């Protein structure tokens, strides 16, 4: 038995349980608005990390179309060109869907590779959408993609913990 097992605990209402993944992605997107002073901007896109973690760890927590509205919120908060995260996050969801059709079983290292590839794709494509081609930001985008890939296990652990707490394990 689990030490946290409480058989008479009241479960969350279904509406609240469904809102928690959305709110965690929104909170991840809002982390970009924190006033941090850095010399090199390698802060990973936490909203994207949370979205990918929810999609890969708890695939039924978010609907397939959730990437669109959540990407729109991220665009509005982060200052990226309007529609860029909507497009890129939706393409990531489609790519994950294609990968899931090919793989019958997945382990965590495969989820990590999928998330790292999706995050790198979003960062690189976002660079081409938002920044002129003559700008020298390729090394910084690469470091940001590496930092995002390294933080995926933390986001996955957080999502697994939230998912267990919301009562829909």
mmCIF file of C-alpha atoms in Angstrom:
data_model
loop_
_atom_site.group_PDB
_atom_site.id
_atom_site.type_symbol
_atom_site.label_atom_id
_atom_site.label_comp_id
_atom_site.label_asym_id
_atom_site.label_seq_id
_atom_site.Cartn_x
_atom_site.Cartn_y
_atom_site.Cartn_z
ATOM 1 C CA UNK A 1 0.000 0.000 0.000
ATOM 2 C CA UNK A 2 1.077 3.516 -0.681
ATOM 3 C CA UNK A 3 1.787 5.711 2.348
ATOM 4 C CA UNK A 4 -0.359 8.467 0.803
ATOM 5 C CA UNK A 5 -3.364 6.176 0.345
ATOM 6 C CA UNK A 6 -6.538 7.703 1.797
ATOM 7 C CA UNK A 7 -9.626 5.707 0.821
ATOM 8 C CA UNK A 8 -12.141 8.288 2.123
ATOM 9 C CA UNK A 9 -10.559 11.318 0.518
ATOM 10 C CA UNK A 10 -12.960 13.298 -1.615
ATOM 11 C CA UNK A 11 -11.842 13.360 -5.261
ATOM 12 C CA UNK A 12 -11.641 16.595 -7.191
ATOM 13 C CA UNK A 13 -14.671 17.660 -9.132
ATOM 14 C CA UNK A 14 -14.373 16.596 -12.794
ATOM 15 C CA UNK A 15 -14.212 20.200 -14.007
ATOM 16 C CA UNK A 16 -11.375 21.032 -11.656
ATOM 17 C CA UNK A 17 -9.516 17.843 -12.508
ATOM 18 C CA UNK A 18 -9.737 18.710 -16.209
ATOM 19 C CA UNK A 19 -8.636 22.320 -15.619
ATOM 20 C CA UNK A 20 -5.429 21.445 -13.768
ATOM 21 C CA UNK A 21 -3.398 20.467 -16.891
ATOM 22 C CA UNK A 22 -4.510 23.647 -18.648
ATOM 23 C CA UNK A 23 -3.621 25.786 -15.634
ATOM 24 C CA UNK A 24 -0.195 24.172 -15.278
ATOM 25 C CA UNK A 25 0.654 24.946 -18.917
ATOM 26 C CA UNK A 26 -0.613 28.508 -18.476
ATOM 27 C CA UNK A 27 1.525 28.844 -15.327
ATOM 28 C CA UNK A 28 4.525 27.550 -17.283
ATOM 29 C CA UNK A 29 3.913 30.164 -19.964
ATOM 30 C CA UNK A 30 3.607 32.869 -17.324
ATOM 31 C CA UNK A 31 7.087 32.028 -16.010
ATOM 32 C CA UNK A 32 8.442 33.889 -19.042
ATOM 33 C CA UNK A 33 7.081 37.117 -17.596
ATOM 34 C CA UNK A 34 9.183 36.949 -14.429
ATOM 35 C CA UNK A 35 11.657 39.830 -14.292
ATOM 36 C CA UNK A 36 14.951 37.943 -14.501
ATOM 37 C CA UNK A 37 18.202 39.676 -15.356
ATOM 38 C CA UNK A 38 20.475 37.400 -17.378
ATOM 39 C CA UNK A 39 23.374 37.965 -19.758
ATOM 40 C CA UNK A 40 22.450 35.083 -22.049
ATOM 41 C CA UNK A 41 18.735 34.337 -22.473
ATOM 42 C CA UNK A 42 18.686 30.553 -22.165
ATOM 43 C CA UNK A 43 15.457 30.338 -20.196
ATOM 44 C CA UNK A 44 13.579 27.364 -21.662
ATOM 45 C CA UNK A 45 9.958 27.673 -22.771
ATOM 46 C CA UNK A 46 8.302 26.273 -19.648
ATOM 47 C CA UNK A 47 4.821 26.383 -21.167
ATOM 48 C CA UNK A 48 5.965 24.166 -24.021
ATOM 49 C CA UNK A 49 7.764 21.872 -21.581
ATOM 50 C CA UNK A 50 4.616 21.431 -19.502
ATOM 51 C CA UNK A 51 2.500 20.887 -22.611
ATOM 52 C CA UNK A 52 4.845 18.207 -23.929
ATOM 53 C CA UNK A 53 5.070 16.563 -20.516
ATOM 54 C CA UNK A 54 1.289 16.390 -20.210
ATOM 55 C CA UNK A 55 0.989 15.003 -23.738
ATOM 56 C CA UNK A 56 3.655 12.342 -23.229
ATOM 57 C CA UNK A 57 3.140 11.374 -19.572
ATOM 58 C CA UNK A 58 -0.651 11.661 -19.287
ATOM 59 C CA UNK A 59 -1.895 11.543 -22.893
ATOM 60 C CA UNK A 60 -5.607 11.787 -22.072
ATOM 61 C CA UNK A 61 -5.297 14.816 -19.773
ATOM 62 C CA UNK A 62 -5.368 17.306 -22.655
ATOM 63 C CA UNK A 63 -7.418 17.082 -25.805
ATOM 64 C CA UNK A 64 -5.641 16.941 -29.146
ATOM 65 C CA UNK A 65 -6.772 20.465 -30.007
ATOM 66 C CA UNK A 66 -5.474 21.950 -26.730
ATOM 67 C CA UNK A 67 -2.180 23.011 -28.301
ATOM 68 C CA UNK A 68 -3.923 25.754 -30.296
ATOM 69 C CA UNK A 69 -5.490 27.786 -27.481
ATOM 70 C CA UNK A 70 -2.543 27.210 -25.160
ATOM 71 C CA UNK A 71 -0.152 28.305 -27.906
ATOM 72 C CA UNK A 72 -2.236 31.427 -28.452
ATOM 73 C CA UNK A 73 -1.964 32.261 -24.754
ATOM 74 C CA UNK A 74 1.790 31.689 -24.893
ATOM 75 C CA UNK A 75 2.072 33.976 -27.909
ATOM 76 C CA UNK A 76 0.144 36.700 -26.106
ATOM 77 C CA UNK A 77 2.258 36.400 -22.957
ATOM 78 C CA UNK A 78 5.716 35.853 -24.451
ATOM 79 C CA UNK A 79 5.572 38.479 -27.169
ATOM 80 C CA UNK A 80 6.281 36.093 -30.027
ATOM 81 C CA UNK A 81 4.537 36.770 -33.354
ATOM 82 C CA UNK A 82 0.875 35.950 -32.980
ATOM 83 C CA UNK A 83 0.162 32.446 -34.204
ATOM 84 C CA UNK A 84 3.700 31.102 -34.081
ATOM 85 C CA UNK A 85 3.216 28.958 -30.980
ATOM 86 C CA UNK A 86 -0.263 28.005 -32.176
ATOM 87 C CA UNK A 87 1.244 26.579 -35.348
ATOM 88 C CA UNK A 88 4.389 25.080 -33.831
ATOM 89 C CA UNK A 89 2.730 23.520 -30.788
ATOM 90 C CA UNK A 90 -0.019 22.048 -32.983
ATOM 91 C CA UNK A 91 2.603 20.596 -35.317
ATOM 92 C CA UNK A 92 4.347 19.050 -32.302
ATOM 93 C CA UNK A 93 1.092 17.432 -31.221
ATOM 94 C CA UNK A 94 0.597 16.056 -34.739
ATOM 95 C CA UNK A 95 4.160 14.718 -34.797
ATOM 96 C CA UNK A 96 3.699 13.056 -31.406
ATOM 97 C CA UNK A 97 0.497 11.495 -32.695
ATOM 98 C CA UNK A 98 2.367 10.081 -35.694
ATOM 99 C CA UNK A 99 5.116 8.709 -33.448
ATOM 100 C CA UNK A 100 2.521 7.096 -31.174
ATOM 101 C CA UNK A 101 0.985 5.320 -34.149
ATOM 102 C CA UNK A 102 4.375 3.809 -34.995
ATOM 103 C CA UNK A 103 5.497 2.834 -31.496
ATOM 104 C CA UNK A 104 3.454 0.274 -29.622
ATOM 105 C CA UNK A 105 5.280 0.757 -26.341
ATOM 106 C CA UNK A 106 7.326 3.703 -25.134
ATOM 107 C CA UNK A 107 9.797 4.080 -22.328
ATOM 108 C CA UNK A 108 10.796 7.294 -20.617
ATOM 109 C CA UNK A 109 13.966 7.759 -22.647
ATOM 110 C CA UNK A 110 11.853 7.699 -25.815
ATOM 111 C CA UNK A 111 9.531 10.321 -24.332
ATOM 112 C CA UNK A 112 12.602 12.371 -23.468
ATOM 113 C CA UNK A 113 13.896 12.152 -27.047
ATOM 114 C CA UNK A 114 10.479 13.026 -28.471
ATOM 115 C CA UNK A 115 10.168 16.031 -26.160
ATOM 116 C CA UNK A 116 13.732 17.175 -26.878
ATOM 117 C CA UNK A 117 13.128 16.958 -30.623
ATOM 118 C CA UNK A 118 9.792 18.766 -30.387
ATOM 119 C CA UNK A 119 11.232 21.528 -28.214
ATOM 120 C CA UNK A 120 14.248 21.942 -30.495
ATOM 121 C CA UNK A 121 11.928 22.108 -33.505
ATOM 122 C CA UNK A 122 9.799 24.799 -31.836
ATOM 123 C CA UNK A 123 12.816 26.860 -30.828
ATOM 124 C CA UNK A 124 14.526 26.638 -34.214
ATOM 125 C CA UNK A 125 11.344 27.285 -36.186
ATOM 126 C CA UNK A 126 10.455 30.121 -33.801
ATOM 127 C CA UNK A 127 13.864 31.627 -34.483
ATOM 128 C CA UNK A 128 13.146 31.681 -38.206
ATOM 129 C CA UNK A 129 9.668 33.137 -37.642
ATOM 130 C CA UNK A 130 10.569 35.863 -35.139
ATOM 131 C CA UNK A 131 14.191 36.858 -35.823
ATOM 132 C CA UNK A 132 15.760 38.110 -39.069
ATOM 133 C CA UNK A 133 18.065 35.636 -40.799
ATOM 134 C CA UNK A 134 21.083 37.924 -40.418
ATOM 135 C CA UNK A 135 20.877 37.820 -36.613
ATOM 136 C CA UNK A 136 23.545 35.741 -34.899
ATOM 137 C CA UNK A 137 21.442 33.842 -32.379
ATOM 138 C CA UNK A 138 21.984 30.276 -33.539
ATOM 139 C CA UNK A 139 24.365 29.330 -30.724
ATOM 140 C CA UNK A 140 22.024 30.755 -28.100
ATOM 141 C CA UNK A 141 19.068 28.887 -29.581
ATOM 142 C CA UNK A 142 21.131 25.687 -29.472
ATOM 143 C CA UNK A 143 22.005 26.231 -25.814
ATOM 144 C CA UNK A 144 18.369 27.019 -25.061
ATOM 145 C CA UNK A 145 17.287 23.802 -26.810
ATOM 146 C CA UNK A 146 19.821 21.822 -24.771
ATOM 147 C CA UNK A 147 18.620 23.415 -21.528
ATOM 148 C CA UNK A 148 15.035 22.623 -22.482
ATOM 149 C CA UNK A 149 15.932 18.998 -23.197
ATOM 150 C CA UNK A 150 17.743 18.702 -19.883
ATOM 151 C CA UNK A 151 14.765 20.096 -17.960
ATOM 152 C CA UNK A 152 12.207 17.711 -19.462
ATOM 153 C CA UNK A 153 12.635 15.075 -16.703
ATOM 154 C CA UNK A 154 11.857 17.747 -14.098
ATOM 155 C CA UNK A 155 8.708 18.762 -15.985
ATOM 156 C CA UNK A 156 7.720 15.117 -16.435
ATOM 157 C CA UNK A 157 8.165 14.460 -12.720
ATOM 158 C CA UNK A 158 6.084 17.530 -11.886
ATOM 159 C CA UNK A 159 3.338 16.444 -14.278
ATOM 160 C CA UNK A 160 3.326 12.920 -12.846
ATOM 161 C CA UNK A 161 3.047 14.330 -9.330
ATOM 162 C CA UNK A 162 0.218 16.716 -10.313
ATOM 163 C CA UNK A 163 -1.563 13.911 -12.164
ATOM 164 C CA UNK A 164 -1.377 11.656 -9.109
ATOM 165 C CA UNK A 165 -2.652 14.435 -6.847
ATOM 166 C CA UNK A 166 -5.600 15.265 -9.057
ATOM 167 C CA UNK A 167 -6.892 11.736 -8.622
ATOM 168 C CA UNK A 168 -6.841 10.529 -12.214
ATOM 169 C CA UNK A 169 -3.995 8.060 -12.118
#
